[in-house]
mmCIF file of C-alpha atoms in Angstrom:
data_model
loop_
_atom_site.group_PDB
_atom_site.id
_atom_site.type_symbol
_atom_site.label_atom_id
_atom_site.label_comp_id
_atom_site.label_asym_id
_atom_site.label_seq_id
_atom_site.Cartn_x
_atom_site.Cartn_y
_atom_site.Cartn_z
ATOM 1 C CA MET A 1 26.814 -2.788 -25.433
ATOM 2 C CA GLY A 2 23.963 -1.408 -27.516
ATOM 3 C CA ILE A 3 20.576 -0.135 -26.483
ATOM 4 C CA GLY A 4 18.884 -3.436 -25.669
ATOM 5 C CA HIS A 5 19.406 -5.819 -22.797
ATOM 6 C CA PRO A 6 22.444 -8.128 -23.180
ATOM 7 C CA ALA A 7 20.166 -11.168 -22.761
ATOM 8 C CA LEU A 8 18.411 -10.205 -26.002
ATOM 9 C CA ALA A 9 21.760 -10.577 -27.783
ATOM 10 C CA GLY A 10 22.164 -14.094 -26.390
ATOM 11 C CA GLU A 11 24.547 -13.178 -23.551
ATOM 12 C CA THR A 12 24.332 -15.056 -20.264
ATOM 13 C CA TRP A 13 23.135 -12.668 -17.590
ATOM 14 C CA PRO A 14 22.614 -12.831 -13.790
ATOM 15 C CA VAL A 15 19.112 -13.618 -12.534
ATOM 16 C CA ILE A 16 17.357 -13.582 -9.162
ATOM 17 C CA ALA A 17 14.356 -15.614 -8.035
ATOM 18 C CA VAL A 18 11.071 -13.720 -7.717
ATOM 19 C CA ARG A 19 7.604 -15.174 -7.218
ATOM 20 C CA VAL A 20 5.406 -13.959 -10.064
ATOM 21 C CA ARG A 21 1.694 -14.266 -10.757
ATOM 22 C CA ARG A 22 0.762 -13.722 -14.397
ATOM 23 C CA ALA A 23 -2.316 -12.746 -16.319
ATOM 24 C CA GLY A 24 -1.595 -14.238 -19.718
ATOM 25 C CA ARG A 25 1.859 -13.069 -20.787
ATOM 26 C CA SER A 26 2.122 -10.064 -18.461
ATOM 27 C CA PRO A 27 3.052 -10.070 -14.780
ATOM 28 C CA LEU A 28 0.084 -9.333 -12.526
ATOM 29 C CA ALA A 29 1.877 -9.432 -9.154
ATOM 30 C CA ALA A 30 5.368 -10.145 -7.853
ATOM 31 C CA SER A 31 6.805 -10.888 -4.415
ATOM 32 C CA TRP A 32 10.088 -11.718 -2.719
ATOM 33 C CA ARG A 33 8.143 -14.034 -0.373
ATOM 34 C CA PRO A 34 5.751 -16.893 -1.114
ATOM 35 C CA ALA A 35 2.475 -15.538 -2.468
ATOM 36 C CA GLN A 36 -0.811 -17.126 -3.461
ATOM 37 C CA HIS A 37 -0.902 -18.346 -7.086
ATOM 38 C CA ALA A 38 2.648 -17.082 -7.692
ATOM 39 C CA VAL A 39 5.310 -19.164 -9.401
ATOM 40 C CA LEU A 40 9.017 -18.849 -8.652
ATOM 41 C CA GLU A 41 10.737 -17.428 -11.743
ATOM 42 C CA ASP A 42 14.278 -16.382 -12.581
ATOM 43 C CA VAL A 43 14.126 -12.658 -13.330
ATOM 44 C CA LEU A 44 17.017 -10.963 -15.152
ATOM 45 C CA LEU A 45 18.879 -8.063 -13.626
ATOM 46 C CA PRO A 46 18.860 -4.890 -15.735
ATOM 47 C CA GLY A 47 21.609 -4.253 -18.258
ATOM 48 C CA THR A 48 22.171 -0.527 -17.618
ATOM 49 C CA TRP A 49 24.345 1.059 -14.970
ATOM 50 C CA PRO A 50 21.750 3.424 -13.435
ATOM 51 C CA GLU A 51 19.387 0.524 -12.718
ATOM 52 C CA LEU A 52 22.154 -1.832 -11.539
ATOM 53 C CA ASP A 53 23.482 0.910 -9.279
ATOM 54 C CA GLY A 54 19.989 1.502 -7.898
ATOM 55 C CA LEU A 55 19.490 -2.190 -7.175
ATOM 56 C CA ALA A 56 22.892 -2.409 -5.487
ATOM 57 C CA ALA A 57 22.008 0.641 -3.365
ATOM 58 C CA ILE A 58 18.756 -1.016 -2.308
ATOM 59 C CA ALA A 59 20.549 -4.276 -1.489
ATOM 60 C CA THR A 60 23.241 -2.565 0.591
ATOM 61 C CA GLY A 61 20.868 -0.311 2.503
ATOM 62 C CA LEU A 62 21.825 2.942 0.780
ATOM 63 C CA SER A 63 18.367 3.361 -0.743
ATOM 64 C CA ARG A 64 14.816 2.500 0.190
ATOM 65 C CA ALA A 65 13.465 2.675 -3.355
ATOM 66 C CA ARG A 66 11.017 0.073 -4.610
ATOM 67 C CA VAL A 67 11.863 -2.699 -7.047
ATOM 68 C CA PHE A 68 9.618 -3.567 -9.994
ATOM 69 C CA VAL A 69 9.514 -6.303 -12.636
ATOM 70 C CA ARG A 70 8.524 -5.847 -16.258
ATOM 71 C CA ASP A 71 8.606 -7.805 -19.486
ATOM 72 C CA LEU A 72 12.014 -7.829 -21.107
ATOM 73 C CA GLY A 73 10.472 -6.745 -24.363
ATOM 74 C CA GLY A 74 12.031 -9.297 -26.666
ATOM 75 C CA ALA A 75 10.169 -11.133 -29.371
ATOM 76 C CA ASP A 76 11.040 -14.489 -27.841
ATOM 77 C CA PRO A 77 8.297 -16.767 -26.526
ATOM 78 C CA ASP A 78 9.875 -17.519 -23.128
ATOM 79 C CA ARG A 79 8.313 -14.455 -21.436
ATOM 80 C CA ARG A 80 11.451 -13.315 -19.626
ATOM 81 C CA LEU A 81 11.147 -10.607 -17.011
ATOM 82 C CA VAL A 82 13.686 -8.011 -15.870
ATOM 83 C CA LEU A 83 13.975 -6.011 -12.651
ATOM 84 C CA CYS A 84 13.552 -2.265 -12.909
ATOM 85 C CA LEU A 85 13.444 0.616 -10.440
ATOM 86 C CA ARG A 86 10.501 2.660 -11.548
ATOM 87 C CA GLY A 87 7.174 1.799 -12.999
ATOM 88 C CA ALA A 88 7.896 1.315 -16.680
ATOM 89 C CA PRO A 89 4.814 0.527 -18.775
ATOM 90 C CA GLY A 90 3.430 -2.795 -17.579
ATOM 91 C CA ALA A 91 5.766 -2.965 -14.556
ATOM 92 C CA VAL A 92 4.587 -4.525 -11.304
ATOM 93 C CA ARG A 93 6.063 -3.710 -7.903
ATOM 94 C CA VAL A 94 7.823 -6.555 -6.110
ATOM 95 C CA GLU A 95 6.061 -6.818 -2.756
ATOM 96 C CA GLY A 96 7.752 -7.558 0.539
ATOM 97 C CA PRO A 97 10.995 -6.456 2.140
ATOM 98 C CA ALA A 98 14.118 -6.862 0.040
ATOM 99 C CA ALA A 99 16.141 -7.666 3.186
ATOM 100 C CA SER A 100 15.602 -11.390 2.653
ATOM 101 C CA VAL A 101 17.344 -11.239 -0.744
ATOM 102 C CA ALA A 102 19.672 -8.294 -0.126
ATOM 103 C CA GLU A 103 22.965 -10.195 -0.171
ATOM 104 C CA VAL A 104 21.996 -12.196 -3.244
ATOM 105 C CA LEU A 105 20.766 -9.059 -5.017
ATOM 106 C CA ALA A 106 24.020 -7.207 -4.292
ATOM 107 C CA ALA A 107 26.078 -10.183 -5.474
ATOM 108 C CA ARG A 108 24.069 -10.502 -8.696
ATOM 109 C CA ALA A 109 24.323 -6.754 -9.380
ATOM 110 C CA ARG A 110 28.097 -7.042 -8.936
ATOM 111 C CA ALA A 111 28.161 -10.083 -11.242
ATOM 112 C CA ALA A 112 26.249 -8.125 -13.890
ATOM 113 C CA ALA A 113 28.753 -5.249 -13.637
ATOM 114 C CA LEU A 114 31.664 -7.692 -13.966
ATOM 115 C CA ARG A 115 29.968 -9.392 -16.920
ATOM 116 C CA THR A 116 29.580 -6.012 -18.628
ATOM 117 C CA ALA A 117 33.271 -5.282 -17.954
ATOM 118 C CA ALA A 118 34.173 -8.597 -19.584
ATOM 119 C CA MET A 119 32.007 -7.795 -22.615
ATOM 120 C CA HIS A 120 33.783 -4.439 -23.020
ATOM 121 C CA ARG A 121 37.184 -6.078 -22.603
ATOM 122 C CA GLU A 122 36.348 -8.708 -25.251
ATOM 123 C CA ALA A 123 35.278 -5.919 -27.618
ATOM 124 C CA GLY A 124 38.592 -4.122 -27.092
ATOM 125 C CA ARG A 125 37.183 -1.236 -25.054
ATOM 126 C CA ALA A 126 39.660 -1.236 -22.142
ATOM 127 C CA GLU A 127 38.567 2.098 -20.642
ATOM 128 C CA GLU A 128 34.899 1.059 -20.455
ATOM 129 C CA ALA A 129 35.935 -2.270 -18.925
ATOM 130 C CA LYS A 130 37.947 -0.408 -16.286
ATOM 131 C CA VAL A 131 34.951 1.788 -15.411
ATOM 132 C CA TRP A 132 32.662 -1.246 -15.026
ATOM 133 C CA ARG A 133 35.216 -3.094 -12.852
ATOM 134 C CA ALA A 134 35.392 -0.022 -10.603
ATOM 135 C CA ARG A 135 31.596 -0.030 -10.357
ATOM 136 C CA ALA A 136 31.642 -3.710 -9.361
ATOM 137 C CA ARG A 137 34.306 -2.974 -6.735
ATOM 138 C CA GLN A 138 32.126 -0.194 -5.278
ATOM 139 C CA ILE A 139 29.182 -2.593 -4.958
ATOM 140 C CA LEU A 140 31.473 -4.982 -3.071
ATOM 141 C CA LYS A 141 32.666 -2.209 -0.741
ATOM 142 C CA ASP A 142 29.115 -1.035 -0.047
ATOM 143 C CA GLY A 143 28.066 -4.626 0.702
ATOM 144 C CA ARG A 144 30.924 -5.066 3.167
ATOM 145 C CA ALA A 145 30.006 -1.817 4.908
ATOM 146 C CA ALA A 146 26.383 -2.973 5.181
ATOM 147 C CA ARG A 147 27.414 -6.334 6.660
ATOM 148 C CA ARG A 148 29.459 -4.502 9.296
ATOM 149 C CA GLY A 149 26.231 -2.779 10.222
ATOM 150 C CA ARG A 150 27.524 0.601 9.202
ATOM 151 C CA SER A 151 26.233 1.511 5.794
ATOM 152 C CA VAL A 152 27.531 4.758 4.389
ATOM 153 C CA ARG A 153 24.064 6.235 4.779
ATOM 154 C CA ALA A 154 23.824 5.280 8.473
ATOM 155 C CA ALA A 155 27.376 6.389 9.293
ATOM 156 C CA SER A 156 27.096 9.806 7.688
ATOM 157 C CA ALA A 157 23.391 10.492 8.209
ATOM 158 C CA GLY A 158 23.236 11.071 4.473
ATOM 159 C CA LEU A 159 25.933 13.767 4.500
ATOM 160 C CA PRO A 160 29.231 13.572 2.611
ATOM 161 C CA THR A 161 32.081 12.411 4.865
ATOM 162 C CA LEU A 162 35.035 12.655 2.484
ATOM 163 C CA GLY A 163 35.929 9.047 3.133
ATOM 164 C CA ARG A 164 35.952 9.315 6.918
ATOM 165 C CA ARG A 165 33.524 7.609 9.219
ATOM 166 C CA PRO A 166 32.255 9.411 12.319
#
């Protein structure tokens, strides 16, 4: 897939709505909820597995990490933003609870994993495609567990359960 984000190569990529306030080109503040002087923008999901996995964990209740937005870093004039997990240079924390967008965030993270699997399949890399499909399936399973009210974290108190629920 390369080092850059798939959107920089012209690929279609999942987005999620975030309210962003800018100072010139850079984001100044971001929020999941309505915020003063913020404009609703479509923000790209990241293109790497560690960040997608982190976002899926946040969306399914397996993690309480914070979500940030940063400039995508392309030379294009449309000022696209991308979600990230830690404060990269110029990143701004998305304020507010992610619970209001949790299901959408999990679905978009799964869509990004499936899109990556399709890109690998089209490039003839069947093993990589299989790995990415398995990752998408895990996001789906974690989301179902969260909707049942029994996330893996809550059921096991953070301890390994070897596939069994207490």
